[in-house]
Short mmCIF file of C-alpha atoms in Angstrom, two decimals:
data_model
loop_
_atom_site.label_atom_id
_atom_site.label_comp_id
_atom_site.label_asym_id
_atom_site.label_seq_id
_atom_site.Cartn_x
_atom_site.Cartn_y
_atom_site.Cartn_z
CA MET A 1 123.57 -74.01 149.00
CA ASP A 2 122.69 -72.75 152.34
CA ASP A 3 123.31 -69.40 151.47
CA GLU A 4 123.94 -68.08 155.37
CA THR A 5 126.55 -69.77 155.25
CA ILE A 6 128.86 -69.52 152.19
CA ALA A 7 132.28 -69.32 152.10
CA GLU A 8 134.11 -67.64 149.79
CA LEU A 9 133.66 -69.07 146.05
CA GLY A 10 135.73 -68.47 142.59
CA ASP A 11 136.20 -70.26 139.17
CA GLY A 12 136.31 -73.57 139.95
CA ASP A 13 134.91 -73.75 144.01
CA LEU A 14 131.29 -74.51 143.63
CA GLN A 15 133.01 -78.05 142.18
CA ALA A 16 134.81 -78.76 145.47
CA LEU A 17 131.87 -77.67 147.36
CA VAL A 18 129.82 -80.00 144.87
CA GLU A 19 132.28 -82.67 146.13
CA ARG A 20 132.58 -82.14 149.80
CA GLY A 21 128.31 -82.23 149.71
CA LEU A 22 128.56 -84.80 148.25
CA SER A 23 131.44 -87.34 150.09
CA GLY A 24 129.65 -90.57 151.71
CA VAL A 25 127.28 -90.97 148.84
CA ASP A 26 127.04 -94.08 147.66
CA GLU A 27 127.89 -93.41 144.09
CA GLY A 28 126.30 -96.90 142.79
CA ARG A 29 123.51 -95.42 143.38
CA GLY A 30 122.18 -92.56 141.57
CA VAL A 31 119.14 -89.96 141.72
CA ARG A 32 116.87 -89.26 137.88
CA LEU A 33 116.47 -85.60 137.78
CA ALA A 34 113.38 -86.99 137.36
CA ASP A 35 112.18 -87.58 140.41
CA VAL A 36 113.60 -84.88 142.33
CA SER A 37 111.64 -81.59 142.95
CA LEU A 38 114.77 -79.17 142.50
CA LEU A 39 114.18 -75.64 144.39
CA ALA A 40 116.06 -71.94 143.69
CA PRO A 41 119.74 -72.34 143.88
CA LEU A 42 119.94 -69.68 146.66
CA ARG A 43 116.51 -68.78 148.42
CA ARG A 44 117.65 -66.22 150.02
CA PRO A 45 121.61 -64.10 149.30
CA GLY A 46 121.60 -61.60 151.19
CA LYS A 47 120.84 -57.88 147.68
CA LEU A 48 119.00 -59.61 145.02
CA LEU A 49 120.42 -56.82 142.45
CA ALA A 50 118.10 -56.02 139.13
CA ALA A 51 119.07 -54.29 135.95
CA ALA A 52 116.51 -52.30 134.31
CA ALA A 53 116.80 -51.18 131.03
CA ASN A 54 120.08 -52.98 129.61
CA TYR A 55 118.78 -53.75 126.47
CA GLN A 56 119.09 -51.40 124.03
CA ASP A 57 116.33 -54.08 122.03
CA HIS A 58 113.91 -53.80 125.24
CA VAL A 59 114.60 -50.09 126.12
CA THR A 60 113.04 -49.11 122.39
CA GLU A 61 110.22 -51.79 121.98
CA THR A 62 108.62 -49.64 125.00
CA GLY A 63 109.25 -45.86 123.27
CA GLY A 64 112.77 -45.05 124.93
CA GLU A 65 115.53 -43.33 122.66
CA PRO A 66 118.70 -44.76 122.14
CA LEU A 67 121.20 -44.85 125.19
CA ASP A 68 124.31 -43.35 125.30
CA LYS A 69 126.35 -45.77 127.62
CA SER A 70 129.09 -43.29 127.90
CA ARG A 71 126.26 -40.85 129.96
CA LEU A 72 125.09 -42.89 131.89
CA SER A 73 125.27 -45.31 134.20
CA PRO A 74 123.25 -48.41 135.03
CA ARG A 75 120.56 -48.55 136.32
CA LEU A 76 119.80 -50.50 140.05
CA PHE A 77 117.19 -52.29 141.61
CA LEU A 78 116.24 -55.02 144.72
CA LYS A 79 114.16 -57.40 145.32
CA PRO A 80 113.28 -58.81 148.41
CA PRO A 81 114.97 -62.70 148.42
CA THR A 82 110.56 -63.55 149.08
CA SER A 83 110.31 -63.45 145.89
CA ILE A 84 112.37 -66.11 144.31
CA VAL A 85 111.27 -69.24 143.44
CA GLY A 86 112.78 -72.76 142.44
CA PRO A 87 112.22 -74.22 139.02
CA GLY A 88 108.97 -76.00 138.89
CA ALA A 89 107.21 -73.61 141.19
CA VAL A 90 104.45 -72.35 140.42
CA ILE A 91 103.40 -68.10 140.78
CA PRO A 92 100.88 -67.19 141.98
CA LEU A 93 98.72 -64.19 140.06
CA PRO A 94 99.50 -61.12 142.36
CA ASP A 95 95.35 -59.43 143.42
CA VAL A 96 97.27 -55.49 142.84
CA SER A 97 97.66 -56.29 139.13
CA HIS A 98 96.09 -57.50 135.85
CA GLU A 99 99.18 -57.00 133.67
CA ILE A 100 101.76 -59.65 134.35
CA ASP A 101 105.16 -59.72 132.66
CA TRP A 102 107.78 -61.83 131.98
CA GLU A 103 111.71 -60.99 131.30
CA ALA A 104 114.30 -63.71 131.60
CA GLU A 105 118.20 -62.61 132.04
CA LEU A 106 120.89 -64.48 132.75
CA ALA A 107 121.63 -63.75 136.92
CA VAL A 108 125.04 -62.87 138.19
CA VAL A 109 126.78 -64.38 141.26
CA ILE A 110 128.79 -62.94 143.83
CA GLY A 111 131.69 -65.53 145.04
CA ARG A 112 134.15 -62.99 146.55
CA THR A 113 133.87 -59.91 148.59
CA ALA A 114 133.29 -57.16 145.24
CA ARG A 115 133.92 -52.95 147.03
CA ASP A 116 134.89 -50.68 144.30
CA VAL A 117 136.14 -52.98 141.81
CA THR A 118 137.61 -51.75 138.17
CA ALA A 119 135.60 -54.30 135.64
CA ASP A 120 138.96 -55.77 134.61
CA GLU A 121 138.92 -56.90 137.93
CA ALA A 122 135.31 -58.26 138.17
CA LEU A 123 134.98 -61.07 137.00
CA ASP A 124 136.97 -62.66 139.81
CA HIS A 125 134.43 -61.83 142.31
CA VAL A 126 132.07 -63.85 140.25
CA ALA A 127 131.21 -67.31 141.90
CA GLY A 128 128.52 -69.00 139.05
CA TYR A 129 125.75 -68.00 136.97
CA MET A 130 121.39 -68.76 136.31
CA ALA A 131 119.25 -67.94 134.86
CA SER A 132 116.11 -66.06 136.32
CA ASN A 133 113.31 -64.25 134.91
CA ASP A 134 112.21 -60.91 136.51
CA VAL A 135 108.53 -60.71 136.73
CA SER A 136 106.68 -57.56 136.76
CA ALA A 137 103.57 -56.18 137.33
CA ARG A 138 102.91 -53.15 134.88
CA SER A 139 100.31 -51.84 136.40
CA MET A 140 98.82 -51.84 140.35
CA ASP A 141 95.01 -51.64 140.85
CA TYR A 142 95.84 -50.02 144.07
CA GLY A 143 95.46 -46.74 144.06
CA PHE A 144 98.99 -45.33 142.00
CA GLN A 145 97.76 -44.27 138.43
CA ARG A 146 100.36 -45.21 135.61
CA ASP A 147 99.36 -42.11 133.91
CA THR A 148 100.35 -39.55 136.93
CA ASP A 149 102.22 -36.85 135.27
CA ASP A 150 104.24 -37.66 139.53
CA LYS A 151 107.51 -39.89 138.35
CA ALA A 152 108.12 -39.70 141.00
CA VAL A 153 104.69 -41.90 141.66
CA TRP A 154 105.12 -42.26 138.83
CA PHE A 155 108.53 -44.25 139.45
CA PHE A 156 107.41 -46.22 142.87
CA ASP A 157 104.31 -47.83 140.71
CA TRP A 158 106.64 -49.21 138.64
CA LEU A 159 109.27 -50.43 141.53
CA ALA A 160 106.09 -52.12 143.51
CA GLY A 161 105.82 -53.78 140.72
CA LYS A 162 109.32 -55.72 141.00
CA TRP A 163 108.67 -57.48 144.82
CA CYS A 164 105.57 -59.75 144.70
CA ASP A 165 106.40 -63.43 145.62
CA GLY A 166 107.16 -66.13 143.97
CA PHE A 167 108.47 -62.43 140.81
CA ALA A 168 112.35 -63.55 140.34
CA PRO A 169 112.45 -67.56 138.92
CA LEU A 170 115.91 -68.76 139.69
CA GLY A 171 117.05 -71.74 138.62
CA PRO A 172 117.90 -74.92 137.51
CA TRP A 173 121.10 -75.06 138.29
CA LEU A 174 124.35 -72.34 139.19
CA LEU A 175 126.68 -73.34 136.56
CA SER A 176 130.51 -71.89 137.44
CA ALA A 177 132.18 -69.46 136.27
CA ASP A 178 134.53 -71.34 135.22
CA ALA A 179 131.92 -73.26 133.04
CA ILE A 180 130.48 -70.75 131.14
CA GLY A 181 133.64 -68.73 130.15
CA ASP A 182 131.86 -65.20 128.49
CA PRO A 183 129.04 -64.02 130.35
CA GLN A 184 128.88 -62.12 126.77
CA ALA A 185 128.45 -64.72 124.87
CA ILE A 186 125.02 -66.65 126.20
CA PRO A 187 121.77 -67.21 124.35
CA VAL A 188 118.22 -65.86 126.11
CA ARG A 189 114.92 -67.35 124.73
CA LEU A 190 111.48 -67.12 126.77
CA ASP A 191 109.25 -69.13 125.65
CA VAL A 192 105.29 -68.72 126.70
CA ASN A 193 102.81 -71.76 126.46
CA GLY A 194 105.59 -72.98 124.15
CA VAL A 195 105.45 -70.08 121.81
CA THR A 196 108.38 -68.42 121.68
CA LYS A 197 108.71 -64.09 122.96
CA GLN A 198 112.21 -63.44 123.18
CA LEU A 199 115.77 -64.46 121.66
CA GLY A 200 118.58 -62.57 122.08
CA SER A 201 122.37 -62.66 123.64
CA THR A 202 123.77 -61.70 126.50
CA ARG A 203 126.20 -59.68 124.00
CA ASP A 204 123.28 -57.12 124.03
CA MET A 205 124.03 -55.77 127.08
CA ILE A 206 124.36 -52.22 127.08
CA PHE A 207 126.74 -51.80 130.55
CA THR A 208 127.81 -55.61 130.64
CA VAL A 209 128.05 -57.85 134.03
CA ALA A 210 131.68 -57.04 134.14
CA GLU A 211 130.39 -52.58 134.20
CA LEU A 212 127.84 -53.55 136.67
CA ILE A 213 129.37 -55.78 139.47
CA ALA A 214 131.94 -52.57 139.05
CA HIS A 215 129.59 -50.06 138.82
CA ALA A 216 127.45 -52.61 142.12
CA SER A 217 130.94 -52.38 143.25
CA ARG A 218 130.80 -49.09 143.84
CA LEU A 219 127.28 -48.43 146.12
CA MET A 220 128.19 -50.91 148.19
CA THR A 221 129.48 -54.26 149.42
CA LEU A 222 129.08 -56.99 147.10
CA GLU A 223 129.55 -60.48 148.96
CA PRO A 224 129.16 -63.68 148.50
CA GLY A 225 125.78 -65.76 147.25
CA ASP A 226 124.63 -61.80 146.12
CA VAL A 227 122.94 -61.81 142.71
CA ILE A 228 122.34 -59.97 139.99
CA LEU A 229 119.65 -60.35 137.51
CA THR A 230 121.02 -58.02 134.14
CA GLY A 231 118.18 -57.18 131.95
CA THR A 232 115.96 -58.65 129.82
CA PRO A 233 115.87 -58.21 125.96
CA SER A 234 112.72 -57.61 124.04
CA GLY A 235 109.60 -59.65 123.27
CA VAL A 236 108.12 -58.82 126.75
CA GLY A 237 104.05 -58.52 126.70
CA ALA A 238 104.40 -54.77 127.47
CA ALA A 239 105.14 -54.29 124.70
CA THR A 240 101.92 -55.28 122.28
CA GLY A 241 99.50 -54.90 124.97
CA GLU A 242 100.22 -59.20 126.28
CA TYR A 243 100.02 -60.69 129.64
CA LEU A 244 100.25 -64.50 131.63
CA ARG A 245 96.57 -65.44 132.79
CA ALA A 246 96.32 -68.57 134.59
CA GLY A 247 97.63 -71.44 133.41
CA ASP A 248 100.53 -69.77 131.55
CA GLU A 249 103.13 -71.48 130.92
CA MET A 250 106.76 -69.77 131.06
CA THR A 251 109.80 -71.15 129.84
CA VAL A 252 113.22 -69.56 130.21
CA ASP A 253 115.95 -71.04 128.32
CA LEU A 254 119.86 -69.68 128.17
CA GLY A 255 122.12 -72.78 126.85
CA PRO A 256 124.32 -73.70 129.55
CA LEU A 257 122.97 -72.15 131.99
CA GLY A 258 119.79 -75.27 131.53
CA THR A 259 115.87 -74.68 131.00
CA LEU A 260 113.37 -72.81 134.14
CA ARG A 261 109.52 -72.88 134.12
CA ASN A 262 107.30 -71.86 135.97
CA THR A 263 103.23 -71.66 135.37
CA VAL A 264 101.01 -69.58 136.56
CA ALA A 265 97.70 -69.76 139.08
#
């Protein structure tokens, strides 16, 4: 999909876009999926937003207290488009950290411009969904100290750990919203080298997909092609002190959204 010229899309529109792109292709000449290399469904979205601390079990495993969503708003941050890679891509371990972690997440792709929409209206602005992995550096080796009492320094250190190249795998494909139905009923699983580390469901989100979109649209105009990562369930490496090493393979499985595999090197 051409990220720069993406049209406004809603339920069912992705199929029409695919059919238009395949017009003139010989239907008798199939191409096996195993014979091609898939890229990220969107490689340069205008905005790549991510929700922090959006599953209570993840908050708890990292030492946080139970959250009362009636007294909170979603915690959103930005990741750069240069962090995006596709399925099968190798993620380079950065030299700024030796504690690289995984976070399996549902990714939402905006299909229609949204500004100040309500939660009831929000899903009408979704084009589709993807599997994603919010790869994160849990500490920095270039001068910032995680044990500092300076909250501003600590926060920047945490945020910088989200920005490295390759830290936002997306794919293997984008499935239209009408094919998914309820985005709060999607299983979320992540394995490292075949061992299950995360096993949850989007039903356990603190803020739903609709609530995340509505909140983001109060802060900024959401445009077609923008992506929102919606948070991760428990099972991250930071909870046990287990981190990725060269050669490890991460497998994110979001049921109907397919399996997203990436190795680190």
